[in-house]
PDB file of N, CA and C in Angstrom:
ATOM      1  N   TYR P   1      -9.608   7.302  16.285  1.00  0.00           N
ATOM      2  CA  TYR P   1     -11.575   7.708  16.076  1.00  0.00           C
ATOM      3  C   TYR P   1     -11.964   7.754  14.785  1.00  0.00           C
ATOM      4  N   CYS P   2     -13.347   7.762  14.812  1.00  0.00           N
ATOM      5  CA  CYS P   2     -13.560   7.478  13.700  1.00  0.00           C
ATOM      6  C   CYS P   2     -14.720   7.957  12.873  1.00  0.00           C
ATOM      7  N   GLY P   3     -14.473   9.189  11.892  1.00  0.00           N
ATOM      8  CA  GLY P   3     -15.522  10.527  12.035  1.00  0.00           C
ATOM      9  C   GLY P   3     -16.029  10.282  10.843  1.00  0.00           C
ATOM     10  N   TRP P   4     -16.788  11.103  10.313  1.00  0.00           N
ATOM     11  CA  TRP P   4     -17.632  11.361   8.988  1.00  0.00           C
ATOM     12  C   TRP P   4     -17.612   9.983   7.633  1.00  0.00           C
ATOM     13  N   PRO P   5     -18.842   9.412   8.856  1.00  0.00           N
ATOM     14  CA  PRO P   5     -18.236   7.652   8.106  1.00  0.00           C
ATOM     15  C   PRO P   5     -18.825   8.008   6.413  1.00  0.00           C
ATOM     16  N   GLU P   6     -18.391   7.158   5.767  1.00  0.00           N
ATOM     17  CA  GLU P   6     -19.470   7.449   4.508  1.00  0.00           C
ATOM     18  C   GLU P   6     -19.669   6.217   4.184  1.00  0.00           C
ATOM     19  N   VAL P   7     -20.714   5.565   3.710  1.00  0.00           N
ATOM     20  CA  VAL P   7     -21.526   4.792   3.623  1.00  0.00           C
ATOM     21  C   VAL P   7     -22.081   4.196   2.299  1.00  0.00           C
ATOM     22  N   VAL P   8     -21.862   3.401   1.353  1.00  0.00           N
ATOM     23  CA  VAL P   8     -21.973   2.954   0.189  1.00  0.00           C
ATOM     24  C   VAL P   8     -22.648   1.277  -0.393  1.00  0.00           C
ATOM     25  N   VAL P   9     -23.332   1.307  -1.487  1.00  0.00           N
ATOM     26  CA  VAL P   9     -23.960  -0.271  -1.263  1.00  0.00           C
ATOM     27  C   VAL P   9     -22.864  -0.667  -2.321  1.00  0.00           C
ATOM     28  N   SER P  10     -22.191  -2.027  -1.574  1.00  0.00           N
ATOM     29  CA  SER P  10     -21.045  -2.517  -3.200  1.00  0.00           C
ATOM     30  C   SER P  10     -21.559  -3.984  -3.058  1.00  0.00           C
ATOM     31  N   ALA P  11     -20.274  -4.784  -3.720  1.00  0.00           N
ATOM     32  CA  ALA P  11     -20.454  -6.000  -4.216  1.00  0.00           C
ATOM     33  C   ALA P  11     -20.808  -6.860  -2.746  1.00  0.00           C
ATOM     34  N   PRO P  12     -21.937  -8.105  -2.606  1.00  0.00           N
ATOM     35  CA  PRO P  12     -22.086  -8.588  -1.365  1.00  0.00           C
ATOM     36  C   PRO P  12     -20.682  -9.049  -0.619  1.00  0.00           C
ATOM     37  N   ILE P  13     -20.540  -9.393   0.800  1.00  0.00           N
ATOM     38  CA  ILE P  13     -19.100  -9.330   1.529  1.00  0.00           C
ATOM     39  C   ILE P  13     -19.888 -10.766   2.770  1.00  0.00           C
ATOM     40  N   GLY P  14     -19.539 -11.707   2.351  1.00  0.00           N
ATOM     41  CA  GLY P  14     -19.459 -13.020   3.778  1.00  0.00           C
ATOM     42  C   GLY P  14     -18.828 -12.246   4.873  1.00  0.00           C
ATOM     43  N   GLU P  15     -19.106 -13.748   6.254  1.00  0.00           N
ATOM     44  CA  GLU P  15     -19.367 -13.335   7.312  1.00  0.00           C
ATOM     45  C   GLU P  15     -17.782 -13.602   7.584  1.00  0.00           C
ATOM     46  N   ASP P  16     -16.705 -13.674   6.685  1.00  0.00           N
ATOM     47  CA  ASP P  16     -15.504 -13.347   6.830  1.00  0.00           C
ATOM     48  C   ASP P  16     -14.361 -12.445   6.167  1.00  0.00           C
ATOM     49  N   GLY P  17     -15.630 -11.812   5.561  1.00  0.00           N
ATOM     50  CA  GLY P  17     -14.971 -10.259   4.763  1.00  0.00           C
ATOM     51  C   GLY P  17     -14.434 -10.623   3.573  1.00  0.00           C
ATOM     52  N   SER P  18     -14.638 -11.897   2.978  1.00  0.00           N
ATOM     53  CA  SER P  18     -15.003 -11.807   1.619  1.00  0.00           C
ATOM     54  C   SER P  18     -15.948 -12.463   0.738  1.00  0.00           C
ATOM     55  N   ALA P  19     -15.746 -11.788  -0.457  1.00  0.00           N
ATOM     56  CA  ALA P  19     -16.770 -11.337  -2.129  1.00  0.00           C
ATOM     57  C   ALA P  19     -17.713 -12.682  -1.919  1.00  0.00           C
ATOM     58  N   VAL P  20     -18.902 -12.056  -1.631  1.00  0.00           N
ATOM     59  CA  VAL P  20     -20.028 -13.388  -2.312  1.00  0.00           C
ATOM     60  C   VAL P  20     -20.603 -13.395  -3.203  1.00  0.00           C
ATOM     61  N   THR P  21     -20.693 -13.897  -4.686  1.00  0.00           N
ATOM     62  CA  THR P  21     -21.734 -14.107  -5.098  1.00  0.00           C
ATOM     63  C   THR P  21     -23.463 -13.964  -5.632  1.00  0.00           C
ATOM     64  N   GLU P  22     -23.303 -14.887  -4.436  1.00  0.00           N
ATOM     65  CA  GLU P  22     -24.574 -14.990  -3.988  1.00  0.00           C
ATOM     66  C   GLU P  22     -25.168 -16.417  -2.995  1.00  0.00           C
ATOM     67  N   SER P  23     -26.099 -15.759  -1.678  1.00  0.00           N
ATOM     68  CA  SER P  23     -26.523 -16.406  -0.436  1.00  0.00           C
ATOM     69  C   SER P  23     -26.389 -17.553  -0.616  1.00  0.00           C
ATOM     70  N   ALA P  24     -27.005 -18.775   0.511  1.00  0.00           N
ATOM     71  CA  ALA P  24     -26.934 -19.876   0.428  1.00  0.00           C
ATOM     72  C   ALA P  24     -28.059 -19.711  -0.482  1.00  0.00           C
ATOM     73  N   SER P  25     -29.196 -19.112  -0.163  1.00  0.00           N
ATOM     74  CA  SER P  25     -30.522 -19.378  -1.163  1.00  0.00           C
ATOM     75  C   SER P  25     -30.516 -19.348  -2.341  1.00  0.00           C
ATOM     76  N   GLY P  26     -29.789 -18.706  -3.056  1.00  0.00           N
ATOM     77  CA  GLY P  26     -29.244 -18.028  -4.417  1.00  0.00           C
ATOM     78  C   GLY P  26     -29.902 -16.452  -4.397  1.00  0.00           C
ATOM     79  N   LYS P  27     -29.990 -16.367  -3.469  1.00  0.00           N
ATOM     80  CA  LYS P  27     -30.531 -14.790  -3.971  1.00  0.00           C
ATOM     81  C   LYS P  27     -29.352 -13.624  -3.462  1.00  0.00           C
ATOM     82  N   LYS P  28     -29.112 -12.524  -4.625  1.00  0.00           N
ATOM     83  CA  LYS P  28     -27.574 -11.864  -4.073  1.00  0.00           C
ATOM     84  C   LYS P  28     -28.516 -11.004  -3.054  1.00  0.00           C
ATOM     85  N   SER P  29     -27.681 -10.757  -2.220  1.00  0.00           N
ATOM     86  CA  SER P  29     -28.091  -9.417  -0.569  1.00  0.00           C
ATOM     87  C   SER P  29     -26.719  -8.607  -0.659  1.00  0.00           C
ATOM     88  N   PRO P  30     -27.322  -7.482  -0.908  1.00  0.00           N
ATOM     89  CA  PRO P  30     -26.782  -6.012  -1.003  1.00  0.00           C
ATOM     90  C   PRO P  30     -25.979  -6.293  -0.067  1.00  0.00           C
ATOM     91  N   ALA P  31     -24.294  -5.599   0.056  1.00  0.00           N
ATOM     92  CA  ALA P  31     -23.396  -5.661   1.201  1.00  0.00           C
ATOM     93  C   ALA P  31     -22.849  -3.820   1.541  1.00  0.00           C
ATOM     94  N   PHE P  32     -21.918  -3.720   2.238  1.00  0.00           N
ATOM     95  CA  PHE P  32     -22.232  -2.215   2.290  1.00  0.00           C
ATOM     96  C   PHE P  32     -20.703  -1.919   2.387  1.00  0.00           C
ATOM     97  N   THR P  33     -19.851  -0.698   1.824  1.00  0.00           N
ATOM     98  CA  THR P  33     -18.305  -0.426   2.690  1.00  0.00           C
ATOM     99  C   THR P  33     -18.383   0.717   3.463  1.00  0.00           C
ATOM    100  N   MET P  34     -17.835   1.200   4.070  1.00  0.00           N
ATOM    101  CA  MET P  34     -17.686   1.957   5.047  1.00  0.00           C
ATOM    102  C   MET P  34     -16.107   3.060   4.895  1.00  0.00           C
ATOM    103  N   TYR P  35     -16.539   4.035   4.235  1.00  0.00           N
ATOM    104  CA  TYR P  35     -14.893   5.010   4.744  1.00  0.00           C
ATOM    105  C   TYR P  35     -15.023   5.828   5.399  1.00  0.00           C
ATOM    106  N   TYR P  36     -13.882   6.179   6.253  1.00  0.00           N
ATOM    107  CA  TYR P  36     -14.331   7.170   7.506  1.00  0.00           C
ATOM    108  C   TYR P  36     -13.031   7.537   7.555  1.00  0.00           C
ATOM    109  N   SER P  37     -12.979   8.623   8.384  1.00  0.00           N
ATOM    110  CA  SER P  37     -11.413   9.670   8.787  1.00  0.00           C
ATOM    111  C   SER P  37     -10.906   8.972  10.036  1.00  0.00           C
ATOM    112  N   THR P  38     -10.083   8.576   9.665  1.00  0.00           N
ATOM    113  CA  THR P  38      -9.410   8.040  11.245  1.00  0.00           C
ATOM    114  C   THR P  38      -8.037   8.684  11.500  1.00  0.00           C
ATOM    115  N   MET P  39      -7.382   8.440  12.653  1.00  0.00           N
ATOM    116  CA  MET P  39      -5.767   8.343  12.826  1.00  0.00           C
ATOM    117  C   MET P  39      -4.467   7.770  13.071  1.00  0.00           C
ATOM    118  N   VAL P  40      -3.293   7.277  11.922  1.00  0.00           N
ATOM    119  CA  VAL P  40      -2.279   6.494  12.253  1.00  0.00           C
ATOM    120  C   VAL P  40      -2.091   6.579  13.262  1.00  0.00           C
ATOM    121  N   LYS P  41      -1.886   5.582  13.741  1.00  0.00           N
ATOM    122  CA  LYS P  41      -1.293   5.309  15.740  1.00  0.00           C
ATOM    123  C   LYS P  41      -0.068   5.625  15.324  1.00  0.00           C
ATOM    124  N   GLU P  42       0.636   5.326  14.799  1.00  0.00           N
ATOM    125  CA  GLU P  42       2.217   5.521  14.816  1.00  0.00           C
ATOM    126  C   GLU P  42       2.718   6.958  14.285  1.00  0.00           C
ATOM    127  N   THR P  43       1.890   7.355  13.476  1.00  0.00           N
ATOM    128  CA  THR P  43       2.693   8.912  12.972  1.00  0.00           C
ATOM    129  C   THR P  43       1.517  10.279  13.363  1.00  0.00           C
ATOM    130  N   LYS P  44       0.445   9.609  14.070  1.00  0.00           N
ATOM    131  CA  LYS P  44      -1.067  10.505  14.189  1.00  0.00           C
ATOM    132  C   LYS P  44      -1.183  11.359  13.021  1.00  0.00           C
ATOM    133  N   GLU P  45      -1.017  10.866  12.266  1.00  0.00           N
ATOM    134  CA  GLU P  45      -1.640  11.546  10.562  1.00  0.00           C
ATOM    135  C   GLU P  45      -2.709  11.442  10.079  1.00  0.00           C
ATOM    136  N   LYS P  46      -3.536  12.084   9.798  1.00  0.00           N
ATOM    137  CA  LYS P  46      -4.752  11.903   8.931  1.00  0.00           C
ATOM    138  C   LYS P  46      -5.484  11.215   7.913  1.00  0.00           C
ATOM    139  N   ALA P  47      -5.955  10.245   8.063  1.00  0.00           N
ATOM    140  CA  ALA P  47      -5.798   9.375   7.448  1.00  0.00           C
ATOM    141  C   ALA P  47      -7.789   8.517   6.660  1.00  0.00           C
ATOM    142  N   ILE P  48      -7.757   8.283   5.805  1.00  0.00           N
ATOM    143  CA  ILE P  48      -9.192   7.313   5.315  1.00  0.00           C
ATOM    144  C   ILE P  48      -8.718   6.278   5.834  1.00  0.00           C
ATOM    145  N   ALA P  49      -9.791   5.798   6.186  1.00  0.00           N
ATOM    146  CA  ALA P  49      -9.669   4.360   5.952  1.00  0.00           C
ATOM    147  C   ALA P  49     -11.296   3.623   5.844  1.00  0.00           C
ATOM    148  N   CYS P  50     -11.365   1.923   5.528  1.00  0.00           N
ATOM    149  CA  CYS P  50     -12.711   1.330   5.394  1.00  0.00           C
ATOM    150  C   CYS P  50     -13.009   0.153   6.107  1.00  0.00           C
ATOM    151  N   ALA P  51     -14.199  -0.140   5.686  1.00  0.00           N
ATOM    152  CA  ALA P  51     -14.618  -1.225   6.790  1.00  0.00           C
ATOM    153  C   ALA P  51     -16.061  -1.891   5.456  1.00  0.00           C
ATOM    154  N   VAL P  52     -15.806  -3.106   5.602  1.00  0.00           N
ATOM    155  CA  VAL P  52     -16.780  -3.622   4.828  1.00  0.00           C
ATOM    156  C   VAL P  52     -18.157  -4.425   5.737  1.00  0.00           C
ATOM    157  N   SER P  53     -19.345  -4.418   5.903  1.00  0.00           N
ATOM    158  CA  SER P  53     -20.386  -5.213   6.250  1.00  0.00           C
ATOM    159  C   SER P  53     -20.946  -6.024   5.164  1.00  0.00           C
ATOM    160  N   PRO P  54     -22.013  -7.274   5.664  1.00  0.00           N
ATOM    161  CA  PRO P  54     -23.128  -7.886   5.323  1.00  0.00           C
ATOM    162  C   PRO P  54     -24.152  -7.684   5.153  1.00  0.00           C
ATOM    163  N   ASP P  55     -24.436  -6.619   6.873  1.00  0.00           N
ATOM    164  CA  ASP P  55     -25.370  -6.344   6.580  1.00  0.00           C
ATOM    165  C   ASP P  55     -25.553  -4.725   7.090  1.00  0.00           C
ATOM    166  N   GLY P  56     -24.662  -3.813   6.745  1.00  0.00           N
ATOM    167  CA  GLY P  56     -24.763  -2.222   7.627  1.00  0.00           C
ATOM    168  C   GLY P  56     -25.042  -2.295   9.076  1.00  0.00           C
ATOM    169  N   PHE P  57     -24.387  -3.628   9.768  1.00  0.00           N
ATOM    170  CA  PHE P  57     -24.400  -2.907  11.409  1.00  0.00           C
ATOM    171  C   PHE P  57     -23.578  -3.987  12.112  1.00  0.00           C
ATOM    172  N   ARG P  58     -23.269  -4.918  11.423  1.00  0.00           N
ATOM    173  CA  ARG P  58     -21.320  -5.820  11.995  1.00  0.00           C
ATOM    174  C   ARG P  58     -20.330  -5.166  10.628  1.00  0.00           C
ATOM    175  N   TRP P  59     -19.266  -4.496  11.146  1.00  0.00           N
ATOM    176  CA  TRP P  59     -18.597  -4.359  10.373  1.00  0.00           C
ATOM    177  C   TRP P  59     -17.072  -4.507  10.702  1.00  0.00           C
ATOM    178  N   LEU P  60     -16.630  -4.742   9.465  1.00  0.00           N
ATOM    179  CA  LEU P  60     -15.321  -5.427   9.408  1.00  0.00           C
ATOM    180  C   LEU P  60     -14.298  -4.335   9.198  1.00  0.00           C
ATOM    181  N   LYS P  61     -13.138  -4.144   9.772  1.00  0.00           N
ATOM    182  CA  LYS P  61     -12.290  -3.092   9.623  1.00  0.00           C
ATOM    183  C   LYS P  61     -11.966  -3.806   8.068  1.00  0.00           C
ATOM    184  N   ARG P  62     -11.128  -2.748   7.387  1.00  0.00           N
ATOM    185  CA  ARG P  62     -10.221  -3.092   6.229  1.00  0.00           C
ATOM    186  C   ARG P  62      -9.136  -2.819   6.478  1.00  0.00           C
ATOM    187  N   GLY P  63      -8.834  -1.576   7.023  1.00  0.00           N
ATOM    188  CA  GLY P  63      -7.268  -0.572   7.382  1.00  0.00           C
ATOM    189  C   GLY P  63      -7.289   0.391   6.472  1.00  0.00           C
ATOM    190  N   VAL P  64      -6.502   1.004   6.341  1.00  0.00           N
ATOM    191  CA  VAL P  64      -6.089   2.632   6.015  1.00  0.00           C
ATOM    192  C   VAL P  64      -6.225   2.408   4.331  1.00  0.00           C
ATOM    193  N   CYS P  65      -6.877   2.995   3.110  1.00  0.00           N
ATOM    194  CA  CYS P  65      -6.702   2.813   2.176  1.00  0.00           C
ATOM    195  C   CYS P  65      -6.108   4.292   1.385  1.00  0.00           C
ATOM    196  N   LEU P  66      -6.215   5.259   1.638  1.00  0.00           N
ATOM    197  CA  LEU P  66      -6.007   6.600   1.770  1.00  0.00           C
ATOM    198  C   LEU P  66      -5.007   7.244   2.718  1.00  0.00           C
ATOM    199  N   ARG P  67      -3.682   7.137   2.446  1.00  0.00           N
ATOM    200  CA  ARG P  67      -2.970   8.382   3.465  1.00  0.00           C
ATOM    201  C   ARG P  67      -1.880   9.294   2.405  1.00  0.00           C
ATOM    202  N   PRO P  68      -2.307  10.256   3.649  1.00  0.00           N
ATOM    203  CA  PRO P  68      -0.973  11.573   3.000  1.00  0.00           C
ATOM    204  C   PRO P  68       0.374  11.511   2.884  1.00  0.00           C
ATOM    205  N   GLU P  69       0.503  11.638   1.213  1.00  0.00           N
ATOM    206  CA  GLU P  69       2.194  12.154   1.011  1.00  0.00           C
ATOM    207  C   GLU P  69       2.972  13.080   1.018  1.00  0.00           C
ATOM    208  N   GLU P  70       3.933  13.114   1.395  1.00  0.00           N
ATOM    209  CA  GLU P  70       4.761  13.975   2.018  1.00  0.00           C
ATOM    210  C   GLU P  70       5.313  15.510   0.907  1.00  0.00           C
ATOM    211  N   SER P  71       5.047  15.085  -0.540  1.00  0.00           N
ATOM    212  CA  SER P  71       4.441  16.299  -1.416  1.00  0.00           C
ATOM    213  C   SER P  71       3.307  16.284  -2.329  1.00  0.00           C
ATOM    214  N   GLY P  72       2.438  15.518  -1.717  1.00  0.00           N
ATOM    215  CA  GLY P  72       1.364  16.096  -2.313  1.00  0.00           C
ATOM    216  C   GLY P  72       0.404  16.953  -2.056  1.00  0.00           C
ATOM    217  N   MET P  73      -1.155  17.026  -2.361  1.00  0.00           N
ATOM    218  CA  MET P  73      -2.125  18.045  -1.942  1.00  0.00           C
ATOM    219  C   MET P  73      -2.532  17.687  -0.602  1.00  0.00           C
ATOM    220  N   ASP P  74      -2.175  16.513  -0.759  1.00  0.00           N
ATOM    221  CA  ASP P  74      -2.846  16.097   0.341  1.00  0.00           C
ATOM    222  C   ASP P  74      -1.479  15.917   2.180  1.00  0.00           C
ATOM    223  N   ALA P  75      -0.981  16.385   1.589  1.00  0.00           N
ATOM    224  CA  ALA P  75       0.719  16.618   2.600  1.00  0.00           C
ATOM    225  C   ALA P  75       0.146  16.908   4.196  1.00  0.00           C
ATOM    226  N   GLY P  76      -1.055  17.959   4.785  1.00  0.00           N
ATOM    227  CA  GLY P  76      -1.396  17.833   5.465  1.00  0.00           C
ATOM    228  C   GLY P  76      -2.617  16.922   6.512  1.00  0.00           C
ATOM    229  N   GLY P  77      -2.424  15.900   5.817  1.00  0.00           N
ATOM    230  CA  GLY P  77      -3.553  14.758   6.195  1.00  0.00           C
ATOM    231  C   GLY P  77      -4.653  14.781   5.812  1.00  0.00           C
ATOM    232  N   CYS P  78      -5.525  13.586   5.454  1.00  0.00           N
ATOM    233  CA  CYS P  78      -7.000  13.026   4.471  1.00  0.00           C
ATOM    234  C   CYS P  78      -8.142  13.302   5.250  1.00  0.00           C
ATOM    235  N   ALA P  79      -9.157  13.649   4.919  1.00  0.00           N
ATOM    236  CA  ALA P  79     -10.258  13.819   6.333  1.00  0.00           C
ATOM    237  C   ALA P  79     -10.981  13.912   5.707  1.00  0.00           C
ATOM    238  N   ARG P  80     -12.797  13.695   6.379  1.00  0.00           N
ATOM    239  CA  ARG P  80     -14.323  14.415   5.438  1.00  0.00           C
ATOM    240  C   ARG P  80     -13.697  13.823   4.204  1.00  0.00           C
ATOM    241  N   CYS P  81     -14.338  12.372   4.006  1.00  0.00           N
ATOM    242  CA  CYS P  81     -14.154  11.351   2.692  1.00  0.00           C
ATOM    243  C   CYS P  81     -15.408  12.152   1.989  1.00  0.00           C
ATOM    244  N   ALA P  82     -15.287  11.679   0.641  1.00  0.00           N
ATOM    245  CA  ALA P  82     -16.619  11.637  -0.067  1.00  0.00           C
ATOM    246  C   ALA P  82     -16.525  10.453  -0.971  1.00  0.00           C
ATOM    247  N   VAL P  83     -17.314   9.801  -1.297  1.00  0.00           N
ATOM    248  CA  VAL P  83     -17.301   9.128  -2.335  1.00  0.00           C
ATOM    249  C   VAL P  83     -17.652   9.272  -3.869  1.00  0.00           C
ATOM    250  N   VAL P  84     -17.236   9.097  -4.898  1.00  0.00           N
ATOM    251  CA  VAL P  84     -17.368   9.641  -6.215  1.00  0.00           C
ATOM    252  C   VAL P  84     -17.264   8.272  -6.625  1.00  0.00           C
ATOM    253  N   ARG P  85     -18.788   7.730  -7.450  1.00  0.00           N
ATOM    254  CA  ARG P  85     -18.190   6.149  -8.242  1.00  0.00           C
ATOM    255  C   ARG P  85     -17.458   6.625  -9.842  1.00  0.00           C
ATOM    256  N   LYS P  86     -16.815   5.393 -10.092  1.00  0.00           N
ATOM    257  CA  LYS P  86     -16.335   5.257 -11.725  1.00  0.00           C
ATOM    258  C   LYS P  86     -15.222   7.034 -11.743  1.00  0.00           C
ATOM    259  N   ALA P  87     -15.071   7.869 -10.755  1.00  0.00           N
ATOM    260  CA  ALA P  87     -14.013   8.756 -10.950  1.00  0.00           C
ATOM    261  C   ALA P  87     -12.619   8.354 -11.109  1.00  0.00           C
ATOM    262  N   LEU P  88     -11.699   9.316 -11.765  1.00  0.00           N
ATOM    263  CA  LEU P  88     -10.430   8.951 -12.322  1.00  0.00           C
ATOM    264  C   LEU P  88     -10.247  10.464 -11.561  1.00  0.00           C
ATOM    265  N   TYR P  89      -8.716   9.885 -11.058  1.00  0.00           N
ATOM    266  CA  TYR P  89      -7.698  10.966 -11.076  1.00  0.00           C
ATOM    267  C   TYR P  89      -6.481  11.031 -11.696  1.00  0.00           C
ATOM    268  N   GLU P  90      -6.415  12.550 -12.176  1.00  0.00           N
ATOM    269  CA  GLU P  90      -5.140  12.624 -13.570  1.00  0.00           C
ATOM    270  C   GLU P  90      -4.282  13.669 -13.138  1.00  0.00           C
ATOM    271  N   ASP P  91      -3.089  13.210 -12.523  1.00  0.00           N
ATOM    272  CA  ASP P  91      -1.770  14.149 -11.950  1.00  0.00           C
ATOM    273  C   ASP P  91      -1.631  14.990 -12.372  1.00  0.00           C
ATOM    274  N   ASP P  92      -1.595  14.957 -13.774  1.00  0.00           N
ATOM    275  CA  ASP P  92      -0.996  16.126 -14.864  1.00  0.00           C
ATOM    276  C   ASP P  92      -2.188  16.864 -14.957  1.00  0.00           C
ATOM    277  N   ARG P  93      -3.572  16.999 -14.363  1.00  0.00           N
ATOM    278  CA  ARG P  93      -4.193  18.119 -14.778  1.00  0.00           C
ATOM    279  C   ARG P  93      -4.618  19.150 -13.714  1.00  0.00           C
ATOM    280  N   GLN P  94      -4.248  20.324 -13.848  1.00  0.00           N
ATOM    281  CA  GLN P  94      -4.459  21.541 -13.044  1.00  0.00           C
ATOM    282  C   GLN P  94      -5.440  22.209 -12.970  1.00  0.00           C
TER     283      GLN P  94
END
């Protein structure tokens, strides 16, 4: 399934999913990255996956980008993502 999508404007992406610095006309165009809740087929664990789009309508899946760890705070699964730009996670802080 794909739930609770979070879409952000990101670096331009070409038709093949690779980064593009500018279009054929020389004009830079916005591209989009979507993070969404999904479930890993093999283990049925909740995870966060991502997809990219050059136009916001056609999406290219990039796969799981965040999955739970056995001993971490996300051991029960990852769901309902939120994008926080330039955030830093420090494991030793409580």
